[in-house]
Short mmCIF file of C-alpha atoms and ligand atoms in Angstrom, two decimals:
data_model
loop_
_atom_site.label_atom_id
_atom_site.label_comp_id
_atom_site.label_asym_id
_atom_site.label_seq_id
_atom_site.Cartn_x
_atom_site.Cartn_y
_atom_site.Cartn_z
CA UNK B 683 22.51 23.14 -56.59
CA UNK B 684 21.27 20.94 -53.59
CA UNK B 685 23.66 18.13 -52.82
CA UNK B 686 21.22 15.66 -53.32
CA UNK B 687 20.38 16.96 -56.85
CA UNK B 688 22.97 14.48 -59.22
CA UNK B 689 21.29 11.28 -57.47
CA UNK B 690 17.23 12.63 -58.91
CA UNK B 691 17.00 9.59 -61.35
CA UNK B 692 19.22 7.12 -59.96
CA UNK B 693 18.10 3.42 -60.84
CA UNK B 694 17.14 1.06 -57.91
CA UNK B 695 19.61 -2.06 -57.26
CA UNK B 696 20.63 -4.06 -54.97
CA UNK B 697 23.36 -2.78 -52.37
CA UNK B 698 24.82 -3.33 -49.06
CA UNK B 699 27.18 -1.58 -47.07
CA UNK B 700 28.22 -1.17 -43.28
CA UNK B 701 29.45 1.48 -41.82
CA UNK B 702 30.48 2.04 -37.94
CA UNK B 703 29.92 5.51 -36.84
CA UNK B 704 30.50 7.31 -32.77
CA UNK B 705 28.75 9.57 -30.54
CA UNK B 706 30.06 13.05 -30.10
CA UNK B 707 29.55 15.02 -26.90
CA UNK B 708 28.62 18.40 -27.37
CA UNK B 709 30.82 21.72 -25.68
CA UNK B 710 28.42 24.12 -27.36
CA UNK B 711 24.92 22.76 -27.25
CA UNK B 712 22.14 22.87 -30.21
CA UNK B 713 19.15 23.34 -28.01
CA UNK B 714 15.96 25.01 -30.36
CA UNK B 715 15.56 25.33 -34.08
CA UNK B 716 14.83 28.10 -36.19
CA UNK B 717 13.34 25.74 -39.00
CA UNK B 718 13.56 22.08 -40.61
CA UNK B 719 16.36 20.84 -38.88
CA UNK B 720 18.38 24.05 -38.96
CA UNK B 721 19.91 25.04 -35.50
CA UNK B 722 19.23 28.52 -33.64
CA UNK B 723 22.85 28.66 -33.06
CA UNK B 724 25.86 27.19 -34.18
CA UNK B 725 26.97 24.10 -31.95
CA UNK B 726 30.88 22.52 -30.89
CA UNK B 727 30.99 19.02 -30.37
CA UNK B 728 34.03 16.58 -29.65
CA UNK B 729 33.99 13.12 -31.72
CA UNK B 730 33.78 9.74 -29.45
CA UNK B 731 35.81 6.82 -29.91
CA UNK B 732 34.07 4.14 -27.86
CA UNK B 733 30.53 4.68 -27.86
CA UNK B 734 29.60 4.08 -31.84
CA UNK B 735 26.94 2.42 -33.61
CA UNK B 736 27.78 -0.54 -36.41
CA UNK B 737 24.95 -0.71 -38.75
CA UNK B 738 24.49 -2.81 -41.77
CA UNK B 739 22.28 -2.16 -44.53
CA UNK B 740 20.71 -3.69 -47.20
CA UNK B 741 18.99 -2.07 -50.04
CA UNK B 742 16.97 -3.97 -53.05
CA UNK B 743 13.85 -3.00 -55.28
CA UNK B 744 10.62 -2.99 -54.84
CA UNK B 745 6.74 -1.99 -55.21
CA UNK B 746 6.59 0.21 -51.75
CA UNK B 747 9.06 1.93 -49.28
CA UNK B 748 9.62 -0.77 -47.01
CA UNK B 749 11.70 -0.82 -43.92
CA UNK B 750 13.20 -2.88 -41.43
CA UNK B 751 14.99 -2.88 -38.78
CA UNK B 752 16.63 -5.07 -36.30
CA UNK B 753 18.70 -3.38 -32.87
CA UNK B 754 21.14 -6.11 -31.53
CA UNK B 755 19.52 -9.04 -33.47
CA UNK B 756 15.87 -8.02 -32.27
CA UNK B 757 13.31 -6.54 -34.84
CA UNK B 758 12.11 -3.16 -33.59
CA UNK B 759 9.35 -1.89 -35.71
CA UNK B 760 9.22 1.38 -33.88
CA UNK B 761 12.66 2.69 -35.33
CA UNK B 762 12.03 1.24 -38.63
CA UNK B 763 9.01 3.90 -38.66
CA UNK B 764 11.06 6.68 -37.80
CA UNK B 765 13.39 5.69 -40.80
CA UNK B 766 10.66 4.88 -43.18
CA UNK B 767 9.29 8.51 -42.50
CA UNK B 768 12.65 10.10 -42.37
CA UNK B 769 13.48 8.46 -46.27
CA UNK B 770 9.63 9.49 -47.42
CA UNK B 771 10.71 12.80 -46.40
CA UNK B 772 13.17 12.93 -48.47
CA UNK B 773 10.99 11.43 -51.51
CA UNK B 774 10.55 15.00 -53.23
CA UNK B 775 14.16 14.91 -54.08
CA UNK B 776 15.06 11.51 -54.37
CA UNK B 777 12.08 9.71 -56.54
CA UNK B 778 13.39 6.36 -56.14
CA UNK B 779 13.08 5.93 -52.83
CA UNK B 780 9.46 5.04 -52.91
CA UNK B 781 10.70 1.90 -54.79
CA UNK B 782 13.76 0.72 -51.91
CA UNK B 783 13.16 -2.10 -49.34
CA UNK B 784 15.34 -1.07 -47.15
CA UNK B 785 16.80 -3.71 -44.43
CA UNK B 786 18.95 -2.48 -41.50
CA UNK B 787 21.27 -4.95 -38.98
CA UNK B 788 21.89 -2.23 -36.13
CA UNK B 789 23.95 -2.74 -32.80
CA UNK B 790 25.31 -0.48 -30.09
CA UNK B 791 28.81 -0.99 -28.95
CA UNK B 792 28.29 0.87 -25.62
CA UNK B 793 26.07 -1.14 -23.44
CA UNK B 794 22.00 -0.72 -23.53
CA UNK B 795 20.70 1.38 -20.97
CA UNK B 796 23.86 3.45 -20.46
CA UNK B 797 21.80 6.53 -20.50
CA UNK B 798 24.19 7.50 -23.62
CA UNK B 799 22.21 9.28 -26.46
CA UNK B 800 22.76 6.60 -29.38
CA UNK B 801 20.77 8.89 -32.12
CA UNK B 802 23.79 10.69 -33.17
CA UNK B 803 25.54 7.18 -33.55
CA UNK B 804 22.53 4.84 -35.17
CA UNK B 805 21.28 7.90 -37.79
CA UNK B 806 24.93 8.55 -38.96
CA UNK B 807 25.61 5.33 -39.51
CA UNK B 808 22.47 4.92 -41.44
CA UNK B 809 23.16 8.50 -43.16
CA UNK B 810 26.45 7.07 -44.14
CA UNK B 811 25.31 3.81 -45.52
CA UNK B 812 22.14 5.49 -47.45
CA UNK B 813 24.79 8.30 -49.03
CA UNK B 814 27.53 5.08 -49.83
CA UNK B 815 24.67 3.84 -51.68
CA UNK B 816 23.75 7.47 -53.60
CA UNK B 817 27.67 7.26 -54.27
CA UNK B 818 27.95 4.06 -55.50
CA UNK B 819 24.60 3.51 -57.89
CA UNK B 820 26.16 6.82 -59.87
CA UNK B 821 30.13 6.18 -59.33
CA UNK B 822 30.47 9.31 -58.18
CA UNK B 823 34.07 9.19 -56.10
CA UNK B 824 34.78 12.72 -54.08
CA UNK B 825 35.18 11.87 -50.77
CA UNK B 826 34.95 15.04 -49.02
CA UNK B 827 31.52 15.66 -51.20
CA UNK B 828 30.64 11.76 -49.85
CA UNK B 829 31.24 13.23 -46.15
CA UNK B 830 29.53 16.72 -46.64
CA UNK B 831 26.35 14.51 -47.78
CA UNK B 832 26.70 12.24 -45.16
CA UNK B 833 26.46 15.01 -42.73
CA UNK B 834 23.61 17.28 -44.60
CA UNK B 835 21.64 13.51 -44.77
CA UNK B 836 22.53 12.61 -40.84
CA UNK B 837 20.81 16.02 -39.96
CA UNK B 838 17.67 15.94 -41.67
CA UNK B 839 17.44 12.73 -39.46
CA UNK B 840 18.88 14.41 -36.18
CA UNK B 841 20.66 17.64 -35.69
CA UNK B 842 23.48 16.48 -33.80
CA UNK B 843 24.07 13.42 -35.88
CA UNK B 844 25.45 15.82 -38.39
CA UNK B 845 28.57 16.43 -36.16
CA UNK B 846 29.31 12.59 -35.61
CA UNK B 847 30.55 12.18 -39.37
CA UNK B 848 33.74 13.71 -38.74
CA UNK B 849 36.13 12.80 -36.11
CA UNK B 850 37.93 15.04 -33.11
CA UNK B 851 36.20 18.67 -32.85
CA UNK B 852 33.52 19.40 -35.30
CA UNK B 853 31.35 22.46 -35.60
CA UNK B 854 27.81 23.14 -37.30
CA UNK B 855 25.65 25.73 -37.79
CA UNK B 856 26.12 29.83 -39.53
CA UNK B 857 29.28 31.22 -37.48
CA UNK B 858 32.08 33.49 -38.13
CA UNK B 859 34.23 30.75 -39.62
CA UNK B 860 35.01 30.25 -43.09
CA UNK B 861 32.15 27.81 -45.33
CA UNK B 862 30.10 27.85 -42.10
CA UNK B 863 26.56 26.09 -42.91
CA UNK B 864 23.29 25.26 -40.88
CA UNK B 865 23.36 22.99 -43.83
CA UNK B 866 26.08 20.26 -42.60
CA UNK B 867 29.06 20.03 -40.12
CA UNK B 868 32.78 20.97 -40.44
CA UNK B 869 36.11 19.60 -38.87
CA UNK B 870 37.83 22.09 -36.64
CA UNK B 871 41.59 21.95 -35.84
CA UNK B 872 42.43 22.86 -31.68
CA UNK B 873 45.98 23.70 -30.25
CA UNK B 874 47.78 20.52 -30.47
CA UNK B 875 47.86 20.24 -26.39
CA UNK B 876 43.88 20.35 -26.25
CA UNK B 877 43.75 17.71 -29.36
CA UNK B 878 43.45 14.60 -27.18
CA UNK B 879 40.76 15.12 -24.58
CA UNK B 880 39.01 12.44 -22.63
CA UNK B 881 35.77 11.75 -21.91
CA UNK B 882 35.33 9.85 -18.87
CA UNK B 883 31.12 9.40 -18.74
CA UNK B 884 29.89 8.90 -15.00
CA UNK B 885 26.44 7.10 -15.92
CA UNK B 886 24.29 8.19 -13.32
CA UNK B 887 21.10 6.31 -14.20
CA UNK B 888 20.42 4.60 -16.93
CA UNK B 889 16.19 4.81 -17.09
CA UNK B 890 14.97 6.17 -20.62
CA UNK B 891 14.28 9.90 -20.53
CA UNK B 892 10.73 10.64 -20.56
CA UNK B 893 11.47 13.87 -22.56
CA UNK B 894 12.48 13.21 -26.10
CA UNK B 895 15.15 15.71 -27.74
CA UNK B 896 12.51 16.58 -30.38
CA UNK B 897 9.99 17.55 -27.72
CA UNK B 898 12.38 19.80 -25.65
CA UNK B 899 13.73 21.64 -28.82
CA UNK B 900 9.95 22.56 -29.38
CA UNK B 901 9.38 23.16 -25.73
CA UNK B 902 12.65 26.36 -26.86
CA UNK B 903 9.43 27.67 -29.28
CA UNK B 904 7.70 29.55 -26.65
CA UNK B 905 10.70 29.75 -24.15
CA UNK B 906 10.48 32.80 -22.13
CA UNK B 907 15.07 32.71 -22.00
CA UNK B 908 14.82 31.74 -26.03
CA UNK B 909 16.57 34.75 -27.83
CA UNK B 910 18.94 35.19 -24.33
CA UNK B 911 19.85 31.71 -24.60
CA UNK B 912 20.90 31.53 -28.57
CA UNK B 913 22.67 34.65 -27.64
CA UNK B 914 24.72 33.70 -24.96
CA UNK B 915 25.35 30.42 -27.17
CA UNK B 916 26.73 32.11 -30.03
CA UNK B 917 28.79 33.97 -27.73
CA UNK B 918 29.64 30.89 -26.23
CA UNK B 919 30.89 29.39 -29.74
CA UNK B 920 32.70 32.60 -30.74
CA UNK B 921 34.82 32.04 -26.94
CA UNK B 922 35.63 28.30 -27.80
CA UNK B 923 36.36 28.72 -30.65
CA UNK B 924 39.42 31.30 -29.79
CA UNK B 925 39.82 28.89 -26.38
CA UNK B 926 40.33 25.79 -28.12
CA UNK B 927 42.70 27.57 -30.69
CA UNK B 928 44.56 28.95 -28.15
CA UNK B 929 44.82 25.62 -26.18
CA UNK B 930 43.14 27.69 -22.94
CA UNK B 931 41.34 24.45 -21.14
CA UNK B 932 40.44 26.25 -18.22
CA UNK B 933 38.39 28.99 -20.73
CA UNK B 934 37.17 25.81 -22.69
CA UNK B 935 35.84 24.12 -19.40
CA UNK B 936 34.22 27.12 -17.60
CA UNK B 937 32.46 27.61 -20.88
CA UNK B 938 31.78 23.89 -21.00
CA UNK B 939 30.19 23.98 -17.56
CA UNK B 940 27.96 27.01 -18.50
CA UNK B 941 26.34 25.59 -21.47
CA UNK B 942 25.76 22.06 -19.61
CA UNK B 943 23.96 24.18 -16.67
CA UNK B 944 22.21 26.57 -19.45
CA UNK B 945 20.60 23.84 -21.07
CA UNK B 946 19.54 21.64 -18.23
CA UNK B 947 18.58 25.21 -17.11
CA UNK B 948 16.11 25.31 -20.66
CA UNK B 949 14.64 22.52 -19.62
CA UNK B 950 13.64 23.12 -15.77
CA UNK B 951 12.25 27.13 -16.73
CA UNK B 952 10.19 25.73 -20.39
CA UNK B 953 6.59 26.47 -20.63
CA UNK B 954 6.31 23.01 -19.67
CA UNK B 955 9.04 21.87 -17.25
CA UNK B 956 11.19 19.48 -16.61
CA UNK B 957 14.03 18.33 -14.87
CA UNK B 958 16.42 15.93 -16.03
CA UNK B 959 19.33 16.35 -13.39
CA UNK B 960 18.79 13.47 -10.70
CA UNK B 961 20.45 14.19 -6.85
CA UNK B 962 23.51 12.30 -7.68
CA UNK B 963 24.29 14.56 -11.07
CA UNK B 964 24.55 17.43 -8.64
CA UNK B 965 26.29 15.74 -5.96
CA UNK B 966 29.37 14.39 -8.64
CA UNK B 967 29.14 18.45 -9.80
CA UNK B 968 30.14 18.98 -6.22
CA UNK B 969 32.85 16.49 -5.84
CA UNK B 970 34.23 17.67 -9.50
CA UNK B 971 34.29 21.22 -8.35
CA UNK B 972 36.03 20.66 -4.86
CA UNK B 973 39.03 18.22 -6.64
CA UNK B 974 39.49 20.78 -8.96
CA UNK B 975 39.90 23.31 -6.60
CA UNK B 976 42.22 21.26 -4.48
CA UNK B 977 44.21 19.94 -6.88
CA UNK B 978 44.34 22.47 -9.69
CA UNK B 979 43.60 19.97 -12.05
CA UNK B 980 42.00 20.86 -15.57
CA UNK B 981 39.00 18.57 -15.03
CA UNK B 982 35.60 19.55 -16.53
CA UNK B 983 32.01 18.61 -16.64
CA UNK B 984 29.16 18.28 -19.27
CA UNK B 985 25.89 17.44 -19.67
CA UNK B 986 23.89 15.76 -22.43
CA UNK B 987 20.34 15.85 -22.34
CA UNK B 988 20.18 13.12 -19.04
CA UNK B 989 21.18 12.70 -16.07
CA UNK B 990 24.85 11.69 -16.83
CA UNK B 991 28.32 13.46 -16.16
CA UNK B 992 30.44 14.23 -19.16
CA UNK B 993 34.33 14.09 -17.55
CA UNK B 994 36.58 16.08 -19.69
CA UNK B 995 40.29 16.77 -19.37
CA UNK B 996 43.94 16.15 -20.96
CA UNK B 997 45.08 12.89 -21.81
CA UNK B 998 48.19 13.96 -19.55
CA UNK B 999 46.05 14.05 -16.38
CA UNK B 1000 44.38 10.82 -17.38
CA UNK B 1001 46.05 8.71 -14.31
CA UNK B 1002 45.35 11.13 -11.19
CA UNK B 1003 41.77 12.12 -12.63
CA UNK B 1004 40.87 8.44 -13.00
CA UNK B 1005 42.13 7.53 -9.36
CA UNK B 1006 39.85 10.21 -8.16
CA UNK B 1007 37.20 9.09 -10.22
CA UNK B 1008 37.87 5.67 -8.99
CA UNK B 1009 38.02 6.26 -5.32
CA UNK B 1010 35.43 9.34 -4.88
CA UNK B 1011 32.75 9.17 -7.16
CA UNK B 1012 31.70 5.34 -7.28
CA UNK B 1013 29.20 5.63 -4.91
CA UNK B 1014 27.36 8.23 -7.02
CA UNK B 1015 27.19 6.01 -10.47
CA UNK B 1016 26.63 2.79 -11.82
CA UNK B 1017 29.24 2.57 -14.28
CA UNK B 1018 32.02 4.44 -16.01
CA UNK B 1019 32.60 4.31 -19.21
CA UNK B 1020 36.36 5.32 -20.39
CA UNK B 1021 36.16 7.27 -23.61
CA UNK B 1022 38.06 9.79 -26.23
CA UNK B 1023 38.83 11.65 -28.78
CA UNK B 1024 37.75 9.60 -31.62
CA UNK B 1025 38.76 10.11 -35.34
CA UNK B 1026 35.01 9.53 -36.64
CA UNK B 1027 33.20 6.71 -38.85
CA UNK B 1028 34.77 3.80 -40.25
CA UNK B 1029 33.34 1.67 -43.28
CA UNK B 1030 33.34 -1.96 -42.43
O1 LIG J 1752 20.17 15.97 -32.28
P1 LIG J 1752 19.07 16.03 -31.31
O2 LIG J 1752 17.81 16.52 -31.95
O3 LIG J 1752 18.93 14.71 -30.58
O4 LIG J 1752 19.46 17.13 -30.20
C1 LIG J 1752 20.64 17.04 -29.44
C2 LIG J 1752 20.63 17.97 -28.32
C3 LIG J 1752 21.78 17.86 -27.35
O5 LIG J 1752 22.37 16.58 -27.37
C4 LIG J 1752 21.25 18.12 -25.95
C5 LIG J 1752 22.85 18.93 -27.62
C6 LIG J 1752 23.79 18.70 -28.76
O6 LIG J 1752 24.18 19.69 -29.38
O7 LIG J 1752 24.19 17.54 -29.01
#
């Protein structure tokens, strides 16, 4: 039975709800899909605690689908399209929906322009709002079935929103582990000394990307490296996985590195290329890879799909890593922002 299938004839009332939902960082990436929304390979990601998305929403009846939305107090019709096509989408199995005005209050706690990906935030939080309202207009009260929805709704909206609805590590996608799904994401347990990782994000430039995430998943279609890449990714998740159980950080990072480089690598060899990596990305890389030499320190880069450096390491090595943060790789960025393991979306 389709999770959405108990909510076919639900009446239309008024509701609102708010929810508060993070970013996650991904250690395996989800780079191509195989069909609507369902990932070529499975995909890792670590739950933020800083960067998350508030979002209130209000839902009442009427004639058409209507949407609005408003991003830190300002309308912006643009997103309020991509929602009012995401919930037509979703019309088929969900009748009423052609009869919800639909009014969203959005904000960003991490500061505009920080080159930090805020889909994953901003459609979770409206996934999470839009299933508290499924829940509540037909009383239904499971909340691990409220969560699993949440998710399966976050990814029809964007893939790696699915993983933000749960908090520390969180897989998704058809794996060896038990109930894997391309359908929704899945909390994963580590070794208790790799459970509280930072994420220390060196934002290297904070100019919009002029590649969207939708448009280089496509660009994987005709990718010359496709099937070697979702290959070496599933590998990649199958190595993690054991890595992270284990509590083997220097495993987990070397892998972490390769998928960053792999994916920026997508990009820069696609039919049609591009490069998001800007000469200051590659210079930090340098700097990261000579302290950690030197020192013998567990520290760790990623990449999202930008120009900004994912820091990862133990929160035992926080104090040293962040004076060498501090004092050597300033000049390269134009902010830092100081985040963590976070334990995943909050109702407000
Ligand atoms: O969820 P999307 O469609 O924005 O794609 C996300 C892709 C990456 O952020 C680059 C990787 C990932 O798994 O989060």
């Amino acid at each position: 039975m389709s999770l959405l299938e108990p909510f076919r004839d639900l009446p239309v009332k008024t509701f609102e709800t708010t929810w508060r939902s993070p970013a996650n960082i991904a250690f395996v990436k989800y780079w191509g899909k195989k069909g609507h929304q369902i990932p070529a390979n499975p995909s890792l990601s670590l739950t933020l605690k800083e960067c998350v998305t508030q979002t209130k929403t209000t839902f009442t009846p009427s004639e058409n689908l209507e949407v609005e939305l408003f991003l830190g107090g300002d309308r912006k019709d643009a997103f309020g399209v991509k929602i009012k096509n995401y919930l037509h989408s979703l019309e088929a199995e969900l009748p009423f929906i052609k009869n919800l005005h639909v009014k969203i209050d959005t904000s960003n706690t991490f500061p505009h322009g920080a080159g930090i990906a805020s889909s994953a935030s901003g459609l979770s939080a409206f996934a999470l709002c839009f299933t508290d309202y499924l829940h509540a207009q037909s009383g239904q009260t499971d909340e691990s079935l409220f969560f699993k929805r949440a998710s399966f709704l976050s990814r029809l909206a964007s893939g790696s929103a699915c993983r933000s609805v749960y908090g520390g590590f969180v897989t998704w996608g058809e794996s060896e582990l038990a109930d894997s799904t391309d359908e929704y994401a899945h909390p994963f347990e580590v070794h208790p000394e790799l459970k509280y990782l930072r994420d220390s994000v060196l934002v290297i430039s904070a100019e919009e990307k002029n590649v969207s995430s939708r448009a280089g998943h496509d660009r994987m279609k005709e990718h010359a490296f496709a099937q070697a890449r979702f290959v070496q990714a599933k590998q990649n998740f199958t190595d993690t996985v054991v890595a992270l159980k284990m509590g083997d950080m220097d495993r987990v990072g070397e892998i972490l590195e390769n998928e960053a480089l792999s994916l920026h690598a997508m990009m820069m060899t696609s039919p049609e290329s591009f490069t998001l990596l800007r000469p200051n990305t590659l210079a930090a890389i340098e700097m990261v890879r000579t302290f950690r030499r030197e020192t013998n320190l567990p520290l760790y880069f990623t990449l999202d799909a930008g120009p900004n450096l994912h820091l990862i390491y133990p929160e035992v090595f926080r104090s040293k890593i962040q004076t060498f943060i501090q004092h050597e790789l300033t000049p390269f960025v134009v902010r830092v922002i100081d985040d963590e393991r976070g334990e995943g979306p909050v109702k407000c």
